[in-house]
Short mmCIF file of C-alpha atoms in Angstrom, two decimals:
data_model
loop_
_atom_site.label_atom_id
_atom_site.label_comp_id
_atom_site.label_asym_id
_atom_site.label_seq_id
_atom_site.Cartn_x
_atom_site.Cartn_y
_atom_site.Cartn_z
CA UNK X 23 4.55 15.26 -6.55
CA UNK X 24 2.94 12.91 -4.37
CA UNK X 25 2.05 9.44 -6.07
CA UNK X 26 -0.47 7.03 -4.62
CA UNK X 27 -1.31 3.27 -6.30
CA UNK X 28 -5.18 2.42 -6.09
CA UNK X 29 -7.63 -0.26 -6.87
CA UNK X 30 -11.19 0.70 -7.92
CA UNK X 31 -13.80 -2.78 -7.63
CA UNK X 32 -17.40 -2.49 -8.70
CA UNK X 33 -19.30 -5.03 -10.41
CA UNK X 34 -20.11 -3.22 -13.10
CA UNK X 35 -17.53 -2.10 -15.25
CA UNK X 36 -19.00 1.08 -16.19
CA UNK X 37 -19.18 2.39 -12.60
CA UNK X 38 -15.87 1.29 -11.63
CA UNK X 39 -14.72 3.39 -14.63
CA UNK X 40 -16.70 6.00 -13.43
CA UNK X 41 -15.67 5.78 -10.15
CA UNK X 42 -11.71 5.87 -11.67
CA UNK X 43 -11.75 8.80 -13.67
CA UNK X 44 -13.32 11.28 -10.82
CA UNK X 45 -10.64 10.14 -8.12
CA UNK X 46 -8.21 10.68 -10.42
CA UNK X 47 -9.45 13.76 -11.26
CA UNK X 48 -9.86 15.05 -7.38
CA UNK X 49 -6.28 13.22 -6.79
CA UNK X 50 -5.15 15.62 -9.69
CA UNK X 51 -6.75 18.67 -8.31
CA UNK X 52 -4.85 18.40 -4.93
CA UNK X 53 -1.55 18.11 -7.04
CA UNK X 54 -1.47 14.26 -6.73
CA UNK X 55 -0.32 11.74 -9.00
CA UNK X 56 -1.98 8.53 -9.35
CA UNK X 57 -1.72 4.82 -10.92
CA UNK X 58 -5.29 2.92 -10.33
CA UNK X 59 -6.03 -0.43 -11.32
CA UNK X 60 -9.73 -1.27 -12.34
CA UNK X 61 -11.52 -4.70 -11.73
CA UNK X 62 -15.18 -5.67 -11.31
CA UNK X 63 -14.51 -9.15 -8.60
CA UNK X 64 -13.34 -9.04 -5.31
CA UNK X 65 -11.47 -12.17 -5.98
CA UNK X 66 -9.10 -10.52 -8.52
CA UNK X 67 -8.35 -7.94 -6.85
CA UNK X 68 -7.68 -10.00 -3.77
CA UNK X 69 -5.12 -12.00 -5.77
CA UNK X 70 -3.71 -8.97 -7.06
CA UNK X 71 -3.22 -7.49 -3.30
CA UNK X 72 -1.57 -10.72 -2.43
CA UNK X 73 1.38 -9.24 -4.28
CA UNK X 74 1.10 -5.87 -4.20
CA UNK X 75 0.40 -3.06 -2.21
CA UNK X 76 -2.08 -0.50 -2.28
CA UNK X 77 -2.34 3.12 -0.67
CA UNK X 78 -6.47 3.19 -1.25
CA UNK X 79 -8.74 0.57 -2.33
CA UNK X 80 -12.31 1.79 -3.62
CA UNK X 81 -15.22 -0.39 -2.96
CA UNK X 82 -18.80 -0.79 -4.05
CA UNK X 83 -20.53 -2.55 -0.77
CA UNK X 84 -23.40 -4.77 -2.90
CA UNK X 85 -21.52 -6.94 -5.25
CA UNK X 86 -22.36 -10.80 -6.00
CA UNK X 87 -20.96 -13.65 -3.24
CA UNK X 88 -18.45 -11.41 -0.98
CA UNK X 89 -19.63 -7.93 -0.42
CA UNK X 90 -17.50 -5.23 0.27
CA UNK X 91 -17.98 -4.72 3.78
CA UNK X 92 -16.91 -8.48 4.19
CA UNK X 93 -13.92 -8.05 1.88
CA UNK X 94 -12.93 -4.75 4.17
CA UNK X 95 -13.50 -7.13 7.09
CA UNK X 96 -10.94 -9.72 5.82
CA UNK X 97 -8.45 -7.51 5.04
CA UNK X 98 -8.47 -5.51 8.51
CA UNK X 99 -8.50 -9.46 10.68
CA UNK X 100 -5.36 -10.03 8.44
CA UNK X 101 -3.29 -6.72 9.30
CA UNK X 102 -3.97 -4.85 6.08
CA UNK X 103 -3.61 -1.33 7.22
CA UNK X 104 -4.61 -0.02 3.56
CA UNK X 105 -7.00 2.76 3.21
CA UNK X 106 -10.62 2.27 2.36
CA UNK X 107 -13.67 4.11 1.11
CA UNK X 108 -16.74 2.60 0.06
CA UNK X 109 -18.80 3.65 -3.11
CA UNK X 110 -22.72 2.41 -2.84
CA UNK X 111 -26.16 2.96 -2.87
CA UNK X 112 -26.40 1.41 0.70
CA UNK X 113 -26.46 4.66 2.32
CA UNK X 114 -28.02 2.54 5.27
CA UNK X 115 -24.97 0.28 5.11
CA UNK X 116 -22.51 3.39 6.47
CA UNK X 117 -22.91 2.73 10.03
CA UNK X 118 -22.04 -1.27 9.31
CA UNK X 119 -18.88 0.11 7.58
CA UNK X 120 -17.62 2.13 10.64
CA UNK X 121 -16.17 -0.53 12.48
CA UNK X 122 -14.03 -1.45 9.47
CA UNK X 123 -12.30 2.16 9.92
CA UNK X 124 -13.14 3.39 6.52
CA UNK X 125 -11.57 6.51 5.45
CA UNK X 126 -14.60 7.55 3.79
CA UNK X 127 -17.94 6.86 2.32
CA UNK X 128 -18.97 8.46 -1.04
CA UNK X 129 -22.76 7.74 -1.62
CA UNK X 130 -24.10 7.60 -5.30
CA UNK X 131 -26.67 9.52 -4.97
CA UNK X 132 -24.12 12.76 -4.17
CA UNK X 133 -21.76 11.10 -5.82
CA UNK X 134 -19.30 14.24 -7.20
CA UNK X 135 -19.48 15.97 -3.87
CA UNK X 136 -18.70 13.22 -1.51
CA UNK X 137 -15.93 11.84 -3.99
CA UNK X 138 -14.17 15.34 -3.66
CA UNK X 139 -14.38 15.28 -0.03
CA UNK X 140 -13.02 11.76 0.36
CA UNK X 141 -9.77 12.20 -1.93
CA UNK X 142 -9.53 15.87 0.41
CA UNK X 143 -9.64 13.28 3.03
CA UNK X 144 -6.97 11.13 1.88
CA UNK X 145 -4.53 13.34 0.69
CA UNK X 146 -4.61 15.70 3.89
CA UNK X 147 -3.98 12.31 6.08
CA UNK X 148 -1.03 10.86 3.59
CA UNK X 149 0.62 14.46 3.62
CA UNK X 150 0.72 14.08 7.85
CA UNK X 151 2.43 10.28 7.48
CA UNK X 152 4.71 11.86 5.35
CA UNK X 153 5.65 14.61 7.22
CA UNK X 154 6.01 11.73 10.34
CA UNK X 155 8.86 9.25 8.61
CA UNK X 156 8.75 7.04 11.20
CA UNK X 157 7.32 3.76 12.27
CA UNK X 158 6.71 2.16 15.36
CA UNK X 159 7.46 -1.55 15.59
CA UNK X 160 7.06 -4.83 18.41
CA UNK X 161 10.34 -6.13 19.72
CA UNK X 162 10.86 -8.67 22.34
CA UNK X 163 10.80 -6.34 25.62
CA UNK X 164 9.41 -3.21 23.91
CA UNK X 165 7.94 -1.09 21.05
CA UNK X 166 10.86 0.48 19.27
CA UNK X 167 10.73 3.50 17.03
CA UNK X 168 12.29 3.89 13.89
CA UNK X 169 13.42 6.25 11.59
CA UNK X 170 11.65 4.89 8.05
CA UNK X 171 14.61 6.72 6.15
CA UNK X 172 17.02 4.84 8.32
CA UNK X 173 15.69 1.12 7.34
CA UNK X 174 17.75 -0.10 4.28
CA UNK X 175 16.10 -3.47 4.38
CA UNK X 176 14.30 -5.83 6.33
CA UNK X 177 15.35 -9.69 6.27
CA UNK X 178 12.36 -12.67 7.77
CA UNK X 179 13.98 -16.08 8.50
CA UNK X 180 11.00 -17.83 9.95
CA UNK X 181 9.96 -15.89 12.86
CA UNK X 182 12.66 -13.80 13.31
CA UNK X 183 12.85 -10.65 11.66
CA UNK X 184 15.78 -8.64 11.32
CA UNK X 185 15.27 -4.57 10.45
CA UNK X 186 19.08 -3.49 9.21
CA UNK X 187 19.85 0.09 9.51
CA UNK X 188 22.05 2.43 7.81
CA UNK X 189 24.54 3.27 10.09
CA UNK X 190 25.29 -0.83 10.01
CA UNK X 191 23.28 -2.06 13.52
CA UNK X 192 20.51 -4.11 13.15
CA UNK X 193 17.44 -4.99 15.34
CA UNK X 194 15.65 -8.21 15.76
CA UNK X 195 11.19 -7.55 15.25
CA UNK X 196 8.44 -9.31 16.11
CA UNK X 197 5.74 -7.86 13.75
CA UNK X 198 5.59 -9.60 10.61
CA UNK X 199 6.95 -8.76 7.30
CA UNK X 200 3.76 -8.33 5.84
CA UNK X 201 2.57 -5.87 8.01
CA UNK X 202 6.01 -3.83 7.74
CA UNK X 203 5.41 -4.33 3.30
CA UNK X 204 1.79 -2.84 4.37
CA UNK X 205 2.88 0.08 6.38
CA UNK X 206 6.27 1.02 4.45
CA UNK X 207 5.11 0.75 0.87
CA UNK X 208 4.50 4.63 0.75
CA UNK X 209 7.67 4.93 1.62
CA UNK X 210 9.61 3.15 -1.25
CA UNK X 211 9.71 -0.26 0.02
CA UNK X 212 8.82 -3.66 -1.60
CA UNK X 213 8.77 -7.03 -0.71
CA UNK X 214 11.50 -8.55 -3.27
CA UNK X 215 10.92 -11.64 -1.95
CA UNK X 216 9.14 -13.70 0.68
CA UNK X 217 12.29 -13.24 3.04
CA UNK X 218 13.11 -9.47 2.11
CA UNK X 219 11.80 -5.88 2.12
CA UNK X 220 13.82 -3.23 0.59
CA UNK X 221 14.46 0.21 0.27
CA UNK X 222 14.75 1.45 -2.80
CA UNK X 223 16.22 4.67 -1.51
CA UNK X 224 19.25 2.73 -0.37
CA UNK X 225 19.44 0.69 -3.39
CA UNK X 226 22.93 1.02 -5.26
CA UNK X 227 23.05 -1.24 -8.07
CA UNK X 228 20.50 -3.96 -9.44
CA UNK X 229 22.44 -7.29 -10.43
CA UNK X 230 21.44 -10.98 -11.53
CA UNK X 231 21.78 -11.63 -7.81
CA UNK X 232 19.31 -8.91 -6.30
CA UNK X 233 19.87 -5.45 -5.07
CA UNK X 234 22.73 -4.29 -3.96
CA UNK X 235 22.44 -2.48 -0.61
CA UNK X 236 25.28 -1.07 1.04
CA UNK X 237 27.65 -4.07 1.24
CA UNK X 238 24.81 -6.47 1.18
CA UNK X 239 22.67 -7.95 -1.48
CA UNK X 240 19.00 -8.55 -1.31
CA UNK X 241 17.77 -11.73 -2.95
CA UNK X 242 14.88 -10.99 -5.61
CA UNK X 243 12.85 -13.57 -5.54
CA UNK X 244 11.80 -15.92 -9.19
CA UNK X 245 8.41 -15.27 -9.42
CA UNK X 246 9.49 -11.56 -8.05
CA UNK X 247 12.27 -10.64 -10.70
CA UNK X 248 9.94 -8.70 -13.33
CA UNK X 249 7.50 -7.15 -11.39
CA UNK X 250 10.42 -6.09 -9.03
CA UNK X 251 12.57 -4.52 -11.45
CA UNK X 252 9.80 -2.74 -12.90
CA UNK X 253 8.84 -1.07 -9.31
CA UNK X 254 12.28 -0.32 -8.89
CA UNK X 255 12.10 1.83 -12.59
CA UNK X 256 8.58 3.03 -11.69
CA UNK X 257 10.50 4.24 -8.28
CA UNK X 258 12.91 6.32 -10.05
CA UNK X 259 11.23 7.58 -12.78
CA UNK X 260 8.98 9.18 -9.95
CA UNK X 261 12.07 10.64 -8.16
CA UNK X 262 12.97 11.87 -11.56
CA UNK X 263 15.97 9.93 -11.44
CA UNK X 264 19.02 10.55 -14.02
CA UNK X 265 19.53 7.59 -15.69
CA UNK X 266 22.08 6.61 -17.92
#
């Protein structure tokens, strides 16, 4: 089953709710699983996305201070490649949306029918990434191509970025670890610390020191060890993992 993490922000608390339970409900329609967080300010869920990543975020546009056309803005002029469709009364507002790259725009007013169309949206676009397993990154000469199954972990020491593969080689990157933690979470990847994104895929044991990936072991980082660990769980309990 395909699982997605989103964040629902509106305001009120009885429209983000609202808003919730129906894309659930069209996620679980289209044979999706899904694990959606709920707030009602921009500024939570902002510090929330600081740590974690999300495959949709659900906006309301009118909301008090930042709206969420400006929020959508900040996110895109800082790299975040992660999906968004707005929720509002601001029909009018859709064309100052487009250039955001919104995959959607579900209007209150048809509220049921747009929602299904969006999460039809969604779901038919995450199916062809995942049927694609590969990602395209900047090196020093070139772009290089690589197989997302392949990557076992990627290690950041200051500007240098190494990607290390499984057959052992590894390649020096020049786009930044938070863009690779924004384009590879689908995938199974986390950022385990400032310095490292793993695979869980390639993970083969979980020790005080970090994971333990192929004859390596990636660092998990202080403030990282809980919520870590608990992705890792979430990871296999969603590959229906034996555990023992």
């Amino acid at each position: 089953m395909l699982q997605y993490h989103i964040a629902v922000c509106d305001d009120e608390r009885f429209a983000a709710d609202a808003i919730a339970s129906a894309a659930e409900r069209e996620l679980s329609r289209r044979g999706a699983g899904v694990d959606i967080e709920v707030y009602t300010a921009l500024e939570e869920l902002a510090k929330r996305m600081d740590s974690v990543g999300f495959d949709l975020v659900l906006l309301d546009i009118e909301m008090p201070g930042i709206d969420g056309i400006q929020f959508g803005r900040a996110l895109r002029e800082i790299g975040f490649g992660t999906d968004i469709v707005y929720v509002s009364n601001s029909e009018e507002r859709v064309f100052e949306s487009l250039s955001l790259r919104p995959l959607g725009f579900v209007r209150k007013s048809h509220f049921n029918a747009d929602m299904a169309d969006a999460m039809e949206t969604f779901v038919r676009e995450r199916r062809k990434q995942s049927a694609n397993r590969t990602i395209t990154l900047k090196m020093v000469h070139a772009m290089g191509t690589f197989d997302i199954d392949d990557i076992t972990y990627v290690e950041a020491h200051r500007r240098e970025k190494t990607v290390h593969l499984a057959n052992g080689r590894t390649e020096e990157v020049l786009t930044t670890l938070d863009e690779m933690g924004e384009k590879l979470a689908p995938y199974g990847f986390f950022r385990v610390h400032k310095g490292f994104l793993v695979n869980f895929a390639h993970v083969r044991q979980v020790t005080p020191q970090g994971f333990v990936v192929g004859k390596d072991t990636v660092p998990i980082g202080r403030s990282k060890v809980s919520e870590a660990r608990h992705a890792y769980m979430d990871y296999l309990n969603n590959k229906n993992a034996i555990m023992l």
